[in-house]
mmCIF file of C-alpha atoms and ligand atoms in Angstrom:
data_model
loop_
_atom_site.group_PDB
_atom_site.id
_atom_site.type_symbol
_atom_site.label_atom_id
_atom_site.label_comp_id
_atom_site.label_asym_id
_atom_site.label_seq_id
_atom_site.Cartn_x
_atom_site.Cartn_y
_atom_site.Cartn_z
ATOM 1 C CA UNK A 1 85.543 103.085 79.997
ATOM 2 C CA UNK A 2 83.105 102.134 82.722
ATOM 3 C CA UNK A 3 81.459 105.012 84.531
ATOM 4 C CA UNK A 4 82.186 104.755 88.247
ATOM 5 C CA UNK A 5 80.363 105.951 91.351
ATOM 6 C CA UNK A 6 83.125 107.433 93.490
ATOM 7 C CA UNK A 7 83.144 108.541 97.138
ATOM 8 C CA UNK A 8 85.757 111.235 97.789
ATOM 9 C CA UNK A 9 86.513 112.354 101.348
ATOM 10 C CA UNK A 10 88.030 115.819 101.634
ATOM 11 C CA UNK A 11 86.566 116.784 98.281
ATOM 12 C CA UNK A 12 86.195 120.448 99.295
ATOM 13 C CA UNK A 13 89.927 120.833 99.877
ATOM 14 C CA UNK A 14 92.572 122.066 97.450
ATOM 15 C CA UNK A 15 93.467 118.690 95.907
ATOM 16 C CA UNK A 16 90.015 117.173 96.492
ATOM 17 C CA UNK A 17 88.167 119.872 94.566
ATOM 18 C CA UNK A 18 90.526 119.630 91.570
ATOM 19 C CA UNK A 19 90.088 115.867 91.655
ATOM 20 C CA UNK A 20 86.288 116.221 91.780
ATOM 21 C CA UNK A 21 86.336 118.456 88.720
ATOM 22 C CA UNK A 22 88.583 116.012 86.834
ATOM 23 C CA UNK A 23 86.498 112.938 87.708
ATOM 24 C CA UNK A 24 83.227 114.637 86.708
ATOM 25 C CA UNK A 25 84.811 115.624 83.388
ATOM 26 C CA UNK A 26 85.822 111.984 82.863
ATOM 27 C CA UNK A 27 82.126 111.095 83.147
ATOM 28 C CA UNK A 28 82.138 109.600 86.658
ATOM 29 C CA UNK A 29 79.703 110.290 89.437
ATOM 30 C CA UNK A 30 81.248 111.817 92.590
ATOM 31 C CA UNK A 31 79.959 111.960 96.157
ATOM 32 C CA UNK A 32 82.042 114.375 98.217
ATOM 33 C CA UNK A 33 82.236 114.048 102.001
ATOM 34 C CA UNK A 34 83.723 117.021 103.852
ATOM 35 C CA UNK A 35 83.208 118.796 107.171
ATOM 36 C CA UNK A 36 84.905 122.056 106.035
ATOM 37 C CA UNK A 37 87.439 121.943 108.850
ATOM 38 C CA UNK A 38 90.034 123.108 106.328
ATOM 39 C CA UNK A 39 88.136 122.688 103.040
ATOM 40 C CA UNK A 40 85.960 125.425 101.560
ATOM 41 C CA UNK A 41 82.362 125.385 100.332
ATOM 42 C CA UNK A 42 83.364 127.756 97.467
ATOM 43 C CA UNK A 43 85.625 125.023 96.079
ATOM 44 C CA UNK A 44 82.681 122.712 95.409
ATOM 45 C CA UNK A 45 79.876 125.222 94.794
ATOM 46 C CA UNK A 46 80.414 125.104 91.001
ATOM 47 C CA UNK A 47 79.453 121.387 91.077
ATOM 48 C CA UNK A 48 76.197 121.735 93.053
ATOM 49 C CA UNK A 49 73.998 121.932 89.947
ATOM 50 C CA UNK A 50 75.624 118.907 88.273
ATOM 51 C CA UNK A 51 73.544 115.778 88.203
ATOM 52 C CA UNK A 52 76.545 113.497 88.763
ATOM 53 C CA UNK A 53 77.649 115.359 91.881
ATOM 54 C CA UNK A 54 76.486 114.825 95.436
ATOM 55 C CA UNK A 55 77.671 116.369 98.657
ATOM 56 C CA UNK A 56 77.338 115.126 102.218
ATOM 57 C CA UNK A 57 78.555 117.419 104.986
ATOM 58 C CA UNK A 58 80.163 114.906 107.286
ATOM 59 C CA UNK A 59 83.081 114.318 109.605
ATOM 60 C CA UNK A 60 84.471 111.021 108.306
ATOM 61 C CA UNK A 61 85.713 110.035 111.767
ATOM 62 C CA UNK A 62 82.015 109.274 112.399
ATOM 63 C CA UNK A 63 80.285 106.249 110.866
ATOM 64 C CA UNK A 64 79.763 106.698 107.126
ATOM 65 C CA UNK A 65 76.500 105.612 105.583
ATOM 66 C CA UNK A 66 76.206 105.714 101.782
ATOM 67 C CA UNK A 67 73.190 104.347 99.953
ATOM 68 C CA UNK A 68 73.638 102.198 96.860
ATOM 69 C CA UNK A 69 76.656 100.800 95.069
ATOM 70 C CA UNK A 70 80.064 102.410 95.255
ATOM 71 C CA UNK A 71 82.927 101.528 92.895
ATOM 72 C CA UNK A 72 85.795 103.535 94.351
ATOM 73 C CA UNK A 73 86.609 105.310 97.620
ATOM 74 C CA UNK A 74 89.256 108.020 97.635
ATOM 75 C CA UNK A 75 90.340 109.056 101.132
ATOM 76 C CA UNK A 76 91.756 112.592 100.933
ATOM 77 C CA UNK A 77 90.271 114.150 104.076
ATOM 78 C CA UNK A 78 92.838 115.610 106.486
ATOM 79 C CA UNK A 79 94.272 118.912 107.602
ATOM 80 C CA UNK A 80 97.468 118.892 105.530
ATOM 81 C CA UNK A 81 99.451 122.087 105.970
ATOM 82 C CA UNK A 82 101.772 122.442 108.975
ATOM 83 C CA UNK A 83 99.784 125.311 110.523
ATOM 84 C CA UNK A 84 96.523 123.418 109.979
ATOM 85 C CA UNK A 85 97.658 120.248 111.676
ATOM 86 C CA UNK A 86 99.230 122.237 114.506
ATOM 87 C CA UNK A 87 95.870 123.931 115.000
ATOM 88 C CA UNK A 88 93.923 120.644 114.796
ATOM 89 C CA UNK A 89 96.297 117.980 116.137
ATOM 90 C CA UNK A 90 93.623 115.635 117.512
ATOM 91 C CA UNK A 91 91.332 115.924 114.459
ATOM 92 C CA UNK A 92 94.359 115.226 112.254
ATOM 93 C CA UNK A 93 95.087 112.028 114.151
ATOM 94 C CA UNK A 94 91.416 111.026 114.216
ATOM 95 C CA UNK A 95 90.909 111.461 110.471
ATOM 96 C CA UNK A 96 94.088 109.468 109.735
ATOM 97 C CA UNK A 97 93.076 106.711 112.154
ATOM 98 C CA UNK A 98 89.263 106.580 112.501
ATOM 99 C CA UNK A 99 88.607 108.205 109.107
ATOM 100 C CA UNK A 100 90.791 105.629 107.378
ATOM 101 C CA UNK A 101 89.165 102.808 109.367
ATOM 102 C CA UNK A 102 85.659 104.015 108.414
ATOM 103 C CA UNK A 103 86.480 104.496 104.731
ATOM 104 C CA UNK A 104 88.204 101.099 104.523
ATOM 105 C CA UNK A 105 85.180 99.565 106.275
ATOM 106 C CA UNK A 106 82.964 101.182 103.646
ATOM 107 C CA UNK A 107 85.193 99.773 100.877
ATOM 108 C CA UNK A 108 84.837 96.316 102.406
ATOM 109 C CA UNK A 109 81.055 96.555 102.705
ATOM 110 C CA UNK A 110 80.584 97.976 99.190
ATOM 111 C CA UNK A 111 83.269 95.748 97.622
ATOM 112 C CA UNK A 112 84.780 98.966 96.311
ATOM 113 C CA UNK A 113 88.335 99.865 95.384
ATOM 114 C CA UNK A 114 90.173 102.201 97.761
ATOM 115 C CA UNK A 115 92.879 104.822 97.368
ATOM 116 C CA UNK A 116 94.643 106.482 100.297
ATOM 117 C CA UNK A 117 96.151 109.939 99.909
ATOM 118 C CA UNK A 118 99.347 109.639 101.928
ATOM 119 C CA UNK A 119 102.236 112.078 102.010
ATOM 120 C CA UNK A 120 105.948 112.653 101.613
ATOM 121 C CA UNK A 121 105.800 113.501 105.343
ATOM 122 C CA UNK A 122 105.998 109.744 106.018
ATOM 123 C CA UNK A 123 109.716 110.206 105.187
ATOM 124 C CA UNK A 124 110.028 112.901 107.910
ATOM 125 C CA UNK A 125 113.302 114.866 107.825
ATOM 126 C CA UNK A 126 114.843 112.386 105.382
ATOM 127 C CA UNK A 127 118.309 110.871 105.620
ATOM 128 C CA UNK A 128 117.995 109.483 102.084
ATOM 129 C CA UNK A 129 117.866 111.891 99.163
ATOM 130 C CA UNK A 130 115.925 111.799 96.884
ATOM 131 C CA UNK A 131 113.294 109.736 98.672
ATOM 132 C CA UNK A 132 112.199 106.483 97.081
ATOM 133 C CA UNK A 133 109.307 104.348 98.254
ATOM 134 C CA UNK A 134 111.591 101.803 99.956
ATOM 135 C CA UNK A 135 112.909 104.388 102.408
ATOM 136 C CA UNK A 136 111.273 103.943 105.825
ATOM 137 C CA UNK A 137 111.676 107.558 106.867
ATOM 138 C CA UNK A 138 113.020 109.580 109.771
ATOM 139 C CA UNK A 139 110.082 110.846 111.789
ATOM 140 C CA UNK A 140 109.924 112.292 115.288
ATOM 141 C CA UNK A 141 106.683 110.779 116.621
ATOM 142 C CA UNK A 142 106.314 113.321 119.432
ATOM 143 C CA UNK A 143 107.377 116.441 117.511
ATOM 144 C CA UNK A 144 104.866 118.988 116.178
ATOM 145 C CA UNK A 145 104.655 117.241 112.799
ATOM 146 C CA UNK A 146 104.218 113.822 114.419
ATOM 147 C CA UNK A 147 100.420 114.151 114.481
ATOM 148 C CA UNK A 148 100.282 114.284 110.692
ATOM 149 C CA UNK A 149 103.254 112.051 109.863
ATOM 150 C CA UNK A 150 102.282 109.266 112.228
ATOM 151 C CA UNK A 151 98.583 109.313 111.360
ATOM 152 C CA UNK A 152 99.461 108.940 107.675
ATOM 153 C CA UNK A 153 101.950 106.173 108.503
ATOM 154 C CA UNK A 154 99.226 104.437 110.518
ATOM 155 C CA UNK A 155 96.764 104.976 107.628
ATOM 156 C CA UNK A 156 99.220 103.306 105.238
ATOM 157 C CA UNK A 157 99.664 100.360 107.622
ATOM 158 C CA UNK A 158 95.892 99.994 108.007
ATOM 159 C CA UNK A 159 95.366 100.152 104.242
ATOM 160 C CA UNK A 160 97.931 97.379 103.691
ATOM 161 C CA UNK A 161 96.312 95.322 106.473
ATOM 162 C CA UNK A 162 92.893 95.593 104.799
ATOM 163 C CA UNK A 163 94.494 94.706 101.496
ATOM 164 C CA UNK A 164 96.259 91.624 102.850
ATOM 165 C CA UNK A 165 93.687 90.423 105.356
ATOM 166 C CA UNK A 166 90.361 91.432 103.753
ATOM 167 C CA UNK A 167 91.684 91.392 100.160
ATOM 168 C CA UNK A 168 90.473 94.965 99.529
ATOM 169 C CA UNK A 169 91.724 96.347 96.220
ATOM 170 C CA UNK A 170 93.765 99.272 97.607
ATOM 171 C CA UNK A 171 96.222 101.919 96.364
ATOM 172 C CA UNK A 172 98.494 104.323 98.275
ATOM 173 C CA UNK A 173 99.923 107.550 96.901
ATOM 174 C CA UNK A 174 102.568 109.626 98.662
ATOM 175 C CA UNK A 175 101.941 113.217 97.638
ATOM 176 C CA UNK A 176 104.887 115.643 97.677
ATOM 177 C CA UNK A 177 104.485 119.441 97.863
ATOM 178 C CA UNK A 178 101.764 120.446 95.406
ATOM 179 C CA UNK A 179 100.539 123.905 94.456
ATOM 180 C CA UNK A 180 98.106 125.771 92.249
ATOM 181 C CA UNK A 181 94.831 127.697 92.234
ATOM 182 C CA UNK A 182 92.347 127.043 95.052
ATOM 183 C CA UNK A 183 94.984 126.811 97.796
ATOM 184 C CA UNK A 184 93.846 128.762 100.823
ATOM 185 C CA UNK A 185 95.720 132.089 101.024
ATOM 186 C CA UNK A 186 96.013 131.561 104.789
ATOM 187 C CA UNK A 187 96.965 127.870 104.862
ATOM 188 C CA UNK A 188 100.499 128.824 105.896
ATOM 189 C CA UNK A 189 102.186 126.903 103.114
ATOM 190 C CA UNK A 190 105.130 128.589 101.558
ATOM 191 C CA UNK A 191 103.738 129.343 98.077
ATOM 192 C CA UNK A 192 100.410 130.958 99.091
ATOM 193 C CA UNK A 193 102.204 132.782 101.900
ATOM 194 C CA UNK A 194 104.907 134.273 99.646
ATOM 195 C CA UNK A 195 102.406 135.137 96.899
ATOM 196 C CA UNK A 196 100.047 136.914 99.309
ATOM 197 C CA UNK A 197 102.946 138.724 100.984
ATOM 198 C CA UNK A 198 104.115 139.984 97.571
ATOM 199 C CA UNK A 199 100.621 141.062 96.543
ATOM 200 C CA UNK A 200 100.103 142.942 99.814
ATOM 201 C CA UNK A 201 103.558 144.552 99.647
ATOM 202 C CA UNK A 202 104.699 142.852 102.848
ATOM 203 C CA UNK A 203 108.124 141.345 103.579
ATOM 204 C CA UNK A 204 108.609 137.699 102.618
ATOM 205 C CA UNK A 205 109.091 135.535 105.697
ATOM 206 C CA UNK A 206 111.827 132.966 105.151
ATOM 207 C CA UNK A 207 112.065 130.439 107.952
ATOM 208 C CA UNK A 208 115.637 129.436 108.825
ATOM 209 C CA UNK A 209 118.407 130.103 106.301
ATOM 210 C CA UNK A 210 116.202 129.505 103.269
ATOM 211 C CA UNK A 211 118.689 126.863 102.099
ATOM 212 C CA UNK A 212 116.209 124.081 102.839
ATOM 213 C CA UNK A 213 114.722 122.604 99.689
ATOM 214 C CA UNK A 214 111.355 121.409 98.443
ATOM 215 C CA UNK A 215 110.152 120.114 95.059
ATOM 216 C CA UNK A 216 106.840 121.574 93.899
ATOM 217 C CA UNK A 217 104.378 119.791 91.643
ATOM 218 C CA UNK A 218 101.633 121.648 89.782
ATOM 219 C CA UNK A 219 98.130 120.433 90.645
ATOM 220 C CA UNK A 220 97.148 119.249 87.135
ATOM 221 C CA UNK A 221 100.212 116.972 86.996
ATOM 222 C CA UNK A 222 99.337 115.470 90.361
ATOM 223 C CA UNK A 223 95.719 114.815 89.347
ATOM 224 C CA UNK A 224 96.912 113.066 86.185
ATOM 225 C CA UNK A 225 99.169 110.795 88.287
ATOM 226 C CA UNK A 226 96.373 109.997 90.757
ATOM 227 C CA UNK A 227 94.005 108.950 87.982
ATOM 228 C CA UNK A 228 96.632 106.778 86.316
ATOM 229 C CA UNK A 229 97.230 104.907 89.576
ATOM 230 C CA UNK A 230 93.484 104.534 90.185
ATOM 231 C CA UNK A 231 93.309 102.606 86.911
ATOM 232 C CA UNK A 232 96.343 100.411 87.649
ATOM 233 C CA UNK A 233 96.477 97.177 89.587
ATOM 234 C CA UNK A 234 99.227 98.081 92.076
ATOM 235 C CA UNK A 235 99.012 98.058 95.856
ATOM 236 C CA UNK A 236 102.267 99.408 97.262
ATOM 237 C CA UNK A 237 102.938 103.123 97.836
ATOM 238 C CA UNK A 238 103.766 105.306 94.841
ATOM 239 C CA UNK A 239 105.462 108.722 95.099
ATOM 240 C CA UNK A 240 103.776 111.501 93.125
ATOM 241 C CA UNK A 241 105.606 114.797 92.907
ATOM 242 C CA UNK A 242 107.898 116.902 90.786
ATOM 243 C CA UNK A 243 111.581 115.980 91.179
ATOM 244 C CA UNK A 244 112.775 119.490 90.319
ATOM 245 C CA UNK A 245 114.205 120.788 93.593
ATOM 246 C CA UNK A 246 114.490 124.438 94.645
ATOM 247 C CA UNK A 247 115.662 126.198 97.819
ATOM 248 C CA UNK A 248 113.093 128.284 99.688
ATOM 249 C CA UNK A 249 115.326 131.327 99.172
ATOM 250 C CA UNK A 250 115.247 130.879 95.377
ATOM 251 C CA UNK A 251 111.526 130.211 95.486
ATOM 252 C CA UNK A 252 111.053 133.565 97.265
ATOM 253 C CA UNK A 253 113.077 135.335 94.550
ATOM 254 C CA UNK A 254 111.129 133.626 91.758
ATOM 255 C CA UNK A 255 107.750 134.589 93.231
ATOM 256 C CA UNK A 256 108.895 138.178 93.790
ATOM 257 C CA UNK A 257 110.044 138.331 90.128
ATOM 258 C CA UNK A 258 106.762 136.974 88.819
ATOM 259 C CA UNK A 259 104.684 139.468 90.783
ATOM 260 C CA UNK A 260 107.064 142.251 89.686
ATOM 261 C CA UNK A 261 107.110 143.690 93.195
ATOM 262 C CA UNK A 262 110.060 145.088 95.099
ATOM 263 C CA UNK A 263 109.920 143.110 98.310
ATOM 264 C CA UNK A 264 112.201 142.745 101.273
ATOM 265 C CA UNK A 265 112.916 139.478 103.042
ATOM 266 C CA UNK A 266 112.818 138.859 106.784
ATOM 267 C CA UNK A 267 114.404 135.738 108.243
ATOM 268 C CA UNK A 268 112.518 133.977 111.013
ATOM 269 C CA UNK A 269 113.252 130.919 113.146
ATOM 270 C CA UNK A 270 113.034 127.517 111.496
ATOM 271 C CA UNK A 271 110.030 125.584 112.840
ATOM 272 C CA UNK A 272 110.881 122.465 114.872
ATOM 273 C CA UNK A 273 111.557 119.342 112.741
ATOM 274 C CA UNK A 274 111.245 121.289 109.464
ATOM 275 C CA UNK A 275 112.729 118.906 106.855
ATOM 276 C CA UNK A 276 116.025 120.150 105.406
ATOM 277 C CA UNK A 277 115.365 118.719 101.976
ATOM 278 C CA UNK A 278 112.668 116.960 100.029
ATOM 279 C CA UNK A 279 112.644 115.571 96.527
ATOM 280 C CA UNK A 280 110.767 112.561 95.221
ATOM 281 C CA UNK A 281 112.357 109.693 93.361
ATOM 282 C CA UNK A 282 109.598 109.100 90.805
ATOM 283 C CA UNK A 283 111.174 106.122 88.993
ATOM 284 C CA UNK A 284 108.320 103.890 90.107
ATOM 285 C CA UNK A 285 105.559 106.227 88.835
ATOM 286 C CA UNK A 286 107.438 106.677 85.566
ATOM 287 C CA UNK A 287 107.739 102.952 84.975
ATOM 288 C CA UNK A 288 104.374 101.857 86.314
ATOM 289 C CA UNK A 289 102.154 104.732 85.163
ATOM 290 C CA UNK A 290 104.206 106.258 82.319
ATOM 291 C CA UNK A 291 103.778 109.425 84.344
ATOM 292 C CA UNK A 292 105.960 112.416 84.975
ATOM 293 C CA UNK A 293 105.163 116.081 85.626
ATOM 294 C CA UNK A 294 105.030 118.392 82.604
ATOM 295 C CA UNK A 295 104.206 121.795 84.061
ATOM 296 C CA UNK A 296 107.352 123.788 84.673
ATOM 297 C CA UNK A 297 107.594 125.468 88.107
ATOM 298 C CA UNK A 298 107.675 128.996 86.645
ATOM 299 C CA UNK A 299 104.643 128.371 84.432
ATOM 300 C CA UNK A 300 102.733 126.901 87.379
ATOM 301 C CA UNK A 301 103.731 129.832 89.595
ATOM 302 C CA UNK A 302 102.500 132.332 86.979
ATOM 303 C CA UNK A 303 99.087 130.582 86.862
ATOM 304 C CA UNK A 304 98.961 130.487 90.640
ATOM 305 C CA UNK A 305 99.917 134.145 91.067
ATOM 306 C CA UNK A 306 97.200 135.115 88.541
ATOM 307 C CA UNK A 307 94.633 133.154 90.522
ATOM 308 C CA UNK A 308 95.652 134.741 93.834
ATOM 309 C CA UNK A 309 95.611 138.151 92.143
ATOM 310 C CA UNK A 310 91.988 137.669 91.108
ATOM 311 C CA UNK A 311 91.156 136.558 94.651
ATOM 312 C CA UNK A 312 93.055 139.465 96.181
ATOM 313 C CA UNK A 313 91.075 141.982 94.091
ATOM 314 C CA UNK A 314 87.830 140.671 95.569
ATOM 315 C CA UNK A 315 89.061 141.006 99.161
HETATM 316 N N1 UDP B 1 108.458 128.452 104.840
HETATM 317 C C1 UDP B 1 109.055 129.710 104.891
HETATM 318 N N2 UDP B 1 108.242 130.798 105.072
HETATM 319 C C2 UDP B 1 106.896 130.719 105.176
HETATM 320 C C3 UDP B 1 106.282 129.443 105.126
HETATM 321 C C4 UDP B 1 107.097 128.321 104.950
HETATM 322 O O1 UDP B 1 110.285 129.837 104.772
HETATM 323 O O2 UDP B 1 106.244 131.777 105.346
HETATM 324 C C5 UDP B 1 109.309 127.261 104.652
HETATM 325 C C6 UDP B 1 109.089 126.153 105.678
HETATM 326 O O3 UDP B 1 109.867 126.384 106.845
HETATM 327 C C7 UDP B 1 109.541 124.927 104.907
HETATM 328 C C8 UDP B 1 109.157 125.269 103.462
HETATM 329 O O4 UDP B 1 108.984 126.676 103.409
HETATM 330 O O5 UDP B 1 110.934 124.767 105.009
HETATM 331 C C9 UDP B 1 107.886 124.585 102.990
HETATM 332 O O6 UDP B 1 106.887 124.824 103.942
HETATM 333 P P1 UDP B 1 105.371 124.414 103.744
HETATM 334 O O7 UDP B 1 104.640 124.857 104.969
HETATM 335 O O8 UDP B 1 104.881 124.917 102.440
HETATM 336 O O9 UDP B 1 105.337 122.821 103.645
HETATM 337 P P2 UDP B 1 106.210 121.603 104.188
HETATM 338 O O10 UDP B 1 106.931 121.111 102.993
HETATM 339 O O11 UDP B 1 107.176 122.083 105.247
HETATM 340 O O12 UDP B 1 105.230 120.648 104.732
#
């Protein structure tokens, strides 16, 4: 297989750093662009001494200048957890709009392929269950999640426009809830939050009734799906996620069991526009990429808890 020179925005984030590691192992050369707004230097430090790795500290909403040939651009930069995009609403919109424009412009100039990391949030609080790629979604543009949902919807529209008008060789993935080592303990997402609460002996905070559902995909499965789509000639959005659905209440119980701690639960208000359910229809990925997740939720949670435990000891 041809060795590629790949530009990855958001490479210091949770998904970006796993993707960097995978691509380097596949023998590619990776240039990470990140401004550490939500990413972490520690996530990419292990790659600094690798010859095939380069890092540019940069906000991708500003003009991007890369020397030499580029084969592929992967646009993963964005605050992506609800508390992150509530904290950085304008930056979230700028990276979805200007960041996507700049990275697509770079793809055009370099005649490179392009992949956009989009999200299941484009479906909003869905009225179709499970969500397939033909569903247009149910998004409140002016609600708290609108900054993320609408910037990703805009980014998808822009990517398709560059594909159709400039004939750029693009891909779009819609990533559903993903988890694993290297998530930030304070990113506010439900799995790191529950794990850290258990490890610190605090009460688990369930928002709303806990009957709302999500479907959690382990990081290695997601990375496998991303790489398969990178290698495929397909330009419409593809859902990547684990279709096994669980309520937040049952997730809390499972995490408490794994950590072996006696923990109490406190119920808090449901955040505005919090989706009631989410589960990907992955028929397209199965057919197109021969892909489906293999890591069972419990196995993935055990790995994740172990990782947070090692982190917690250092704190
Ligand atoms: N959630 C919760 N307690 C927490 C954090 C999150 O009950 O401490 C709920 C949240 O309201 C949502 C689900 O867990 O229904 C998943 O939240 P997360 O922030 O992980 O991601 P989302 O899928 O909402 O983007």
